[in-house]
Amino acid sequence: MNDKVTLMKGNEALAMAAIRYGADGYFGYPITPQSEVLEKLEEEMPWETTGMVVLQAESEVAAINMVYAGASCGKAVMTSTSSPGFSLMQEGMSYMAASEVPALVINVMRGGPGLGTIHPSQADYFQACKGGGHGDYRMIVLAPASVQEMADFVGLGWDLAFKYRCVSMILADGLIGQMMEKVVLPEQRPRRTQEEVEKQCPWAVTGRTGMRPKNIITSLELDDDIMEANNLRFQATYRLIEANEVRCETVDTDGCDYLIVAFGSMARIAMKTMELAAQEGIKIGLLRPITLWPFPSKEVAQAAAGVKGILVPELSAGQMIEDVKLAVDCKVPVKHFGRMGGNVPTPEEVLEALKKELINA
Amino acid sequence: MNNNDIIRPENLVYKKPSLLNDAHMHYCPGCSHGVVHKLVAEVIEEMGMAEKAIGVSPVGCAVFAYNYIDIDWLEAAHGRATAMATATKRLMPDKLVFTYQGDGDFAAIGTCESIHSCNRGENIAIIFINNAIYGMTGGQMAPTTLLGQKTATCPYGRRPDLNGYPLSITPLLAQLDGTCYVTRQSVHKPASVRKAKAAIRKAFENSMQGKGTSVVEIVSTCNTGWKLSPEKANQWMEENMFAKYPLGDLKDVESKG
């Protein structure tokens, strides 16, 4: 057994991975089911070791604006929250996108709308992938399906955010956040020095070191032509991300009769559904989008070629299903199955739904 | 003797601070912002902090402060300046971090962040311009609008039963353990300008010495919003604003344990 393997909650893995990445700051506000992120960070006291700043803010609104500031300073900063808190952060997400600053935001989803429930959900897909704040913007959305991916996507999220000067988010759900699994944490990296930050991010607000020309981070531009040019630049970045950063996992999609497209914890449940189906001689393949934006449209279309139908099980009323339908141009029957309100279906329920919607339809 | 005979280095007694650039200010003639900008630029220059200073500008008339003072700036969402300053200072403790906010930004939409940043004792300085009106959006009621004062959204005068009372926020902040220096100043006379400058300097020095949060409220005029000439606006401020918002230090803790 690898002695680096440890057992921990998904939320704890997020915290530990942030410290190991050499993060500069975490700013957050407690909300179930992700409060272990802040709790773990406070327990670890990284300010004593790596120098990472950890602050419990007075609200999600304050937290996201602290992240906005830290990102504007070229620092590796993050926040984590759950659905109602993520709604409060939408203004900040829009400002960060408009200011082209790199940040990591984590939403461990719970059931809504409103205060809803503290139990798992995937009903913030639209909010994450279609832009919950105002204006035309996108974020890279990573969907972990294991505690290991919770840890891995922290570093990946920051790397992508700095590469494209955009916001990366990890869209997990309460199930992934709360469950304990084996995980191998990344090696500890040193935090960048201030000199390294300024070299990597010459645009950052750091004070006019060496009396260089001033840097301003703002989302405001009252000249319409310049603001349109800004928007065109944002869009060009998004096209680049779409071309380079699509990630997905396929399982047994070659020669399958039916395809399941599912992300996060729903994909884990679907894996068991596939086993149950195989025992009955039903060949199901799975496509698990890892990036929800950019969505793996080509990969879905490819996997769908030759299948009799696609089931899109989600912990929602059906949100990602719209992107699946677009991906296959409605040439293949695409059916929804979902549970809401914090309920999580069993593998058997998913198989029953597939039979009902696609086989016996 | 002509002007060129007079303008000689040995005769100079006053000059524009080097950090105040030549951009045309959008402020109305008579507005207090221009004077306060000059003071901020002067103090940063005199402290030798041009390479370390980071300002956070608000939403409101001072939204473009970053165009006028030649330091690094963050432009905050409405009300969130002290949250941004909090993170900036914590991530880079050796920088001089200050916010520059109006009454709507600081004492209405940003009240939560304002109070909590002060209560945490963040080592930042807050320049708070109180002109009792929303200037940028065209003269609507501010949290600090006086009773009876007419604005676009209380056109018959502010009434407590309809609009609530004017909010005097700095005395609240003075009560918090996190603040080390809370003062109210004005810039309508040469003597008051000198006092305001000393207050800004003290606030900036406090933040660099890690003493906690300093708040410098500048009771200001908005002659356009008030629909008064600059001279009459100054007079109206003295007669009305100073009664509700009296000038002077509200708190000055020289050293904290």
mmCIF file with all atom_site columns, N, CA and C in Angstrom, chain B residues 188-225:
data_model
loop_
_atom_site.group_PDB
_atom_site.id
_atom_site.type_symbol
_atom_site.label_atom_id
_atom_site.label_alt_id
_atom_site.label_comp_id
_atom_site.label_asym_id
_atom_site.label_entity_id
_atom_site.label_seq_id
_atom_site.pdbx_PDB_ins_code
_atom_site.Cartn_x
_atom_site.Cartn_y
_atom_site.Cartn_z
_atom_site.occupancy
_atom_site.B_iso_or_equiv
_atom_site.pdbx_formal_charge
_atom_site.auth_seq_id
_atom_site.auth_comp_id
_atom_site.auth_asym_id
_atom_site.auth_atom_id
_atom_site.pdbx_PDB_model_num
ATOM 1   N N  . HIS B 1 188 ? -13.005 72.732 3.127  1.00 0.00 ? 188 HIS B N  1
ATOM 2   C CA . HIS B 1 188 ? -13.609 73.914 2.518  1.00 0.00 ? 188 HIS B CA 1
ATOM 3   C C  . HIS B 1 188 ? -12.850 75.208 2.817  1.00 0.00 ? 188 HIS B C  1
ATOM 4   N N  . LYS B 1 189 ? -11.839 75.147 3.670  1.00 0.00 ? 189 LYS B N  1
ATOM 5   C CA . LYS B 1 189 ? -11.029 76.326 3.979  1.00 0.00 ? 189 LYS B CA 1
ATOM 6   C C  . LYS B 1 189 ? -9.562  75.907 4.049  1.00 0.00 ? 189 LYS B C  1
ATOM 7   N N  . PRO B 1 190 ? -8.646  76.837 3.814  1.00 0.00 ? 190 PRO B N  1
ATOM 8   C CA . PRO B 1 190 ? -7.226  76.453 3.875  1.00 0.00 ? 190 PRO B CA 1
ATOM 9   C C  . PRO B 1 190 ? -6.856  75.747 5.178  1.00 0.00 ? 190 PRO B C  1
ATOM 10  N N  . ALA B 1 191 ? -7.368  76.233 6.299  1.00 0.00 ? 191 ALA B N  1
ATOM 11  C CA . ALA B 1 191 ? -7.018  75.608 7.584  1.00 0.00 ? 191 ALA B CA 1
ATOM 12  C C  . ALA B 1 191 ? -7.576  74.184 7.654  1.00 0.00 ? 191 ALA B C  1
ATOM 13  N N  . SER B 1 192 ? -8.806  74.009 7.147  1.00 0.00 ? 192 SER B N  1
ATOM 14  C CA . SER B 1 192 ? -9.390  72.664 7.204  1.00 0.00 ? 192 SER B CA 1
ATOM 15  C C  . SER B 1 192 ? -8.671  71.712 6.257  1.00 0.00 ? 192 SER B C  1
ATOM 16  N N  . VAL B 1 193 ? -8.180  72.247 5.134  1.00 0.00 ? 193 VAL B N  1
ATOM 17  C CA . VAL B 1 193 ? -7.416  71.403 4.199  1.00 0.00 ? 193 VAL B CA 1
ATOM 18  C C  . VAL B 1 193 ? -6.157  70.886 4.890  1.00 0.00 ? 193 VAL B C  1
ATOM 19  N N  . ARG B 1 194 ? -5.489  71.788 5.632  1.00 0.00 ? 194 ARG B N  1
ATOM 20  C CA . ARG B 1 194 ? -4.261  71.367 6.329  1.00 0.00 ? 194 ARG B CA 1
ATOM 21  C C  . ARG B 1 194 ? -4.561  70.302 7.377  1.00 0.00 ? 194 ARG B C  1
ATOM 22  N N  . LYS B 1 195 ? -5.667  70.464 8.084  1.00 0.00 ? 195 LYS B N  1
ATOM 23  C CA . LYS B 1 195 ? -6.044  69.466 9.102  1.00 0.00 ? 195 LYS B CA 1
ATOM 24  C C  . LYS B 1 195 ? -6.393  68.127 8.444  1.00 0.00 ? 195 LYS B C  1
ATOM 25  N N  . ALA B 1 196 ? -7.119  68.201 7.341  1.00 0.00 ? 196 ALA B N  1
ATOM 26  C CA . ALA B 1 196 ? -7.504  66.967 6.641  1.00 0.00 ? 196 ALA B CA 1
ATOM 27  C C  . ALA B 1 196 ? -6.266  66.227 6.150  1.00 0.00 ? 196 ALA B C  1
ATOM 28  N N  . LYS B 1 197 ? -5.298  66.984 5.671  1.00 0.00 ? 197 LYS B N  1
ATOM 29  C CA . LYS B 1 197 ? -4.059  66.350 5.190  1.00 0.00 ? 197 LYS B CA 1
ATOM 30  C C  . LYS B 1 197 ? -3.334  65.635 6.334  1.00 0.00 ? 197 LYS B C  1
ATOM 31  N N  . ALA B 1 198 ? -3.274  66.294 7.472  1.00 0.00 ? 198 ALA B N  1
ATOM 32  C CA . ALA B 1 198 ? -2.622  65.674 8.639  1.00 0.00 ? 198 ALA B CA 1
ATOM 33  C C  . ALA B 1 198 ? -3.359  64.398 9.044  1.00 0.00 ? 198 ALA B C  1
ATOM 34  N N  . ALA B 1 199 ? -4.688  64.425 8.938  1.00 0.00 ? 199 ALA B N  1
ATOM 35  C CA . ALA B 1 199 ? -5.485  63.248 9.299  1.00 0.00 ? 199 ALA B CA 1
ATOM 36  C C  . ALA B 1 199 ? -5.209  62.092 8.338  1.00 0.00 ? 199 ALA B C  1
ATOM 37  N N  . ILE B 1 200 ? -5.138  62.398 7.041  1.00 0.00 ? 200 ILE B N  1
ATOM 38  C CA . ILE B 1 200 ? -4.867  61.353 6.044  1.00 0.00 ? 200 ILE B CA 1
ATOM 39  C C  . ILE B 1 200 ? -3.476  60.762 6.286  1.00 0.00 ? 200 ILE B C  1
ATOM 40  N N  . ARG B 1 201 ? -2.529  61.647 6.576  1.00 0.00 ? 201 ARG B N  1
ATOM 41  C CA . ARG B 1 201 ? -1.158  61.170 6.845  1.00 0.00 ? 201 ARG B CA 1
ATOM 42  C C  . ARG B 1 201 ? -1.150  60.226 8.058  1.00 0.00 ? 201 ARG B C  1
ATOM 43  N N  . LYS B 1 202 ? -1.839  60.643 9.097  1.00 0.00 ? 202 LYS B N  1
ATOM 44  C CA . LYS B 1 202 ? -1.882  59.826 10.311 1.00 0.00 ? 202 LYS B CA 1
ATOM 45  C C  . LYS B 1 202 ? -2.530  58.466 10.024 1.00 0.00 ? 202 LYS B C  1
ATOM 46  N N  . ALA B 1 203 ? -3.616  58.490 9.251  1.00 0.00 ? 203 ALA B N  1
ATOM 47  C CA . ALA B 1 203 ? -4.309  57.241 8.911  1.00 0.00 ? 203 ALA B CA 1
ATOM 48  C C  . ALA B 1 203 ? -3.377  56.311 8.141  1.00 0.00 ? 203 ALA B C  1
ATOM 49  N N  . PHE B 1 204 ? -2.663  56.858 7.175  1.00 0.00 ? 204 PHE B N  1
ATOM 50  C CA . PHE B 1 204 ? -1.748  56.044 6.368  1.00 0.00 ? 204 PHE B CA 1
ATOM 51  C C  . PHE B 1 204 ? -0.610  55.500 7.234  1.00 0.00 ? 204 PHE B C  1
ATOM 52  N N  . GLU B 1 205 ? -0.099  56.344 8.115  1.00 0.00 ? 205 GLU B N  1
ATOM 53  C CA . GLU B 1 205 ? 0.994   55.885 8.986  1.00 0.00 ? 205 GLU B CA 1
ATOM 54  C C  . GLU B 1 205 ? 0.506   54.790 9.940  1.00 0.00 ? 205 GLU B C  1
ATOM 55  N N  . ASN B 1 206 ? -0.703  54.969 10.477 1.00 0.00 ? 206 ASN B N  1
ATOM 56  C CA . ASN B 1 206 ? -1.280  53.939 11.352 1.00 0.00 ? 206 ASN B CA 1
ATOM 57  C C  . ASN B 1 206 ? -1.325  52.592 10.655 1.00 0.00 ? 206 ASN B C  1
ATOM 58  N N  . SER B 1 207 ? -1.769  52.615 9.389  1.00 0.00 ? 207 SER B N  1
ATOM 59  C CA . SER B 1 207 ? -1.935  51.341 8.683  1.00 0.00 ? 207 SER B CA 1
ATOM 60  C C  . SER B 1 207 ? -0.583  50.677 8.462  1.00 0.00 ? 207 SER B C  1
ATOM 61  N N  . MET B 1 208 ? 0.451   51.468 8.212  1.00 0.00 ? 208 MET B N  1
ATOM 62  C CA . MET B 1 208 ? 1.779   50.881 8.008  1.00 0.00 ? 208 MET B CA 1
ATOM 63  C C  . MET B 1 208 ? 2.385   50.405 9.324  1.00 0.00 ? 208 MET B C  1
ATOM 64  N N  . GLN B 1 209 ? 1.929   50.992 10.435 1.00 0.00 ? 209 GLN B N  1
ATOM 65  C CA . GLN B 1 209 ? 2.448   50.576 11.744 1.00 0.00 ? 209 GLN B CA 1
ATOM 66  C C  . GLN B 1 209 ? 1.608   49.447 12.354 1.00 0.00 ? 209 GLN B C  1
ATOM 67  N N  . GLY B 1 210 ? 0.590   49.002 11.618 1.00 0.00 ? 210 GLY B N  1
ATOM 68  C CA . GLY B 1 210 ? -0.209  47.869 12.079 1.00 0.00 ? 210 GLY B CA 1
ATOM 69  C C  . GLY B 1 210 ? -1.061  48.174 13.293 1.00 0.00 ? 210 GLY B C  1
ATOM 70  N N  . LYS B 1 211 ? -1.547  49.398 13.381 1.00 0.00 ? 211 LYS B N  1
ATOM 71  C CA . LYS B 1 211 ? -2.317  49.784 14.567 1.00 0.00 ? 211 LYS B CA 1
ATOM 72  C C  . LYS B 1 211 ? -3.801  49.439 14.466 1.00 0.00 ? 211 LYS B C  1
ATOM 73  N N  . GLY B 1 212 ? -4.250  49.095 13.264 1.00 0.00 ? 212 GLY B N  1
ATOM 74  C CA . GLY B 1 212 ? -5.677  48.814 13.082 1.00 0.00 ? 212 GLY B CA 1
ATOM 75  C C  . GLY B 1 212 ? -6.247  49.708 11.996 1.00 0.00 ? 212 GLY B C  1
ATOM 76  N N  . THR B 1 213 ? -7.568  49.791 11.968 1.00 0.00 ? 213 THR B N  1
ATOM 77  C CA . THR B 1 213 ? -8.232  50.516 10.893 1.00 0.00 ? 213 THR B CA 1
ATOM 78  C C  . THR B 1 213 ? -8.361  51.994 11.235 1.00 0.00 ? 213 THR B C  1
ATOM 79  N N  . SER B 1 214 ? -8.054  52.850 10.273 1.00 0.00 ? 214 SER B N  1
ATOM 80  C CA . SER B 1 214 ? -8.242  54.291 10.427 1.00 0.00 ? 214 SER B CA 1
ATOM 81  C C  . SER B 1 214 ? -9.314  54.759 9.458  1.00 0.00 ? 214 SER B C  1
ATOM 82  N N  . VAL B 1 215 ? -10.211 55.594 9.959  1.00 0.00 ? 215 VAL B N  1
ATOM 83  C CA . VAL B 1 215 ? -11.294 56.115 9.128  1.00 0.00 ? 215 VAL B CA 1
ATOM 84  C C  . VAL B 1 215 ? -11.219 57.638 9.139  1.00 0.00 ? 215 VAL B C  1
ATOM 85  N N  . VAL B 1 216 ? -11.066 58.225 7.943  1.00 0.00 ? 216 VAL B N  1
ATOM 86  C CA . VAL B 1 216 ? -11.072 59.677 7.813  1.00 0.00 ? 216 VAL B CA 1
ATOM 87  C C  . VAL B 1 216 ? -12.314 60.064 7.022  1.00 0.00 ? 216 VAL B C  1
ATOM 88  N N  . GLU B 1 217 ? -13.325 60.545 7.723  1.00 0.00 ? 217 GLU B N  1
ATOM 89  C CA . GLU B 1 217 ? -14.517 61.041 7.039  1.00 0.00 ? 217 GLU B CA 1
ATOM 90  C C  . GLU B 1 217 ? -14.253 62.490 6.645  1.00 0.00 ? 217 GLU B C  1
ATOM 91  N N  . ILE B 1 218 ? -14.525 62.816 5.386  1.00 0.00 ? 218 ILE B N  1
ATOM 92  C CA . ILE B 1 218 ? -14.413 64.202 4.946  1.00 0.00 ? 218 ILE B CA 1
ATOM 93  C C  . ILE B 1 218 ? -15.834 64.681 4.640  1.00 0.00 ? 218 ILE B C  1
ATOM 94  N N  . VAL B 1 219 ? -16.351 65.550 5.476  1.00 0.00 ? 219 VAL B N  1
ATOM 95  C CA . VAL B 1 219 ? -17.666 66.138 5.212  1.00 0.00 ? 219 VAL B CA 1
ATOM 96  C C  . VAL B 1 219 ? -17.484 67.090 4.028  1.00 0.00 ? 219 VAL B C  1
ATOM 97  N N  . SER B 1 220 ? -18.221 66.824 2.955  1.00 0.00 ? 220 SER B N  1
ATOM 98  C CA . SER B 1 220 ? -17.906 67.427 1.665  1.00 0.00 ? 220 SER B CA 1
ATOM 99  C C  . SER B 1 220 ? -19.125 68.096 1.044  1.00 0.00 ? 220 SER B C  1
ATOM 100 N N  . THR B 1 221 ? -18.843 68.866 0.002  1.00 0.00 ? 221 THR B N  1
ATOM 101 C CA . THR B 1 221 ? -19.927 69.532 -0.727 1.00 0.00 ? 221 THR B CA 1
ATOM 102 C C  . THR B 1 221 ? -20.191 68.805 -2.039 1.00 0.00 ? 221 THR B C  1
ATOM 103 N N  . CYS B 1 222 ? -21.426 68.944 -2.513 1.00 0.00 ? 222 CYS B N  1
ATOM 104 C CA . CYS B 1 222 ? -21.773 68.499 -3.862 1.00 0.00 ? 222 CYS B CA 1
ATOM 105 C C  . CYS B 1 222 ? -22.636 69.609 -4.438 1.00 0.00 ? 222 CYS B C  1
ATOM 106 N N  . ASN B 1 223 ? -21.960 70.649 -4.962 1.00 0.00 ? 223 ASN B N  1
ATOM 107 C CA . ASN B 1 223 ? -22.752 71.827 -5.363 1.00 0.00 ? 223 ASN B CA 1
ATOM 108 C C  . ASN B 1 223 ? -23.726 71.514 -6.488 1.00 0.00 ? 223 ASN B C  1
ATOM 109 N N  . THR B 1 224 ? -23.353 70.584 -7.380 1.00 0.00 ? 224 THR B N  1
ATOM 110 C CA . THR B 1 224 ? -24.272 70.218 -8.461 1.00 0.00 ? 224 THR B CA 1
ATOM 111 C C  . THR B 1 224 ? -25.490 69.499 -7.895 1.00 0.00 ? 224 THR B C  1
ATOM 112 N N  . GLY B 1 225 ? -25.247 68.514 -7.045 1.00 0.00 ? 225 GLY B N  1
ATOM 113 C CA . GLY B 1 225 ? -26.351 67.760 -6.454 1.00 0.00 ? 225 GLY B CA 1
ATOM 114 C C  . GLY B 1 225 ? -27.184 68.610 -5.517 1.00 0.00 ? 225 GLY B C  1
#
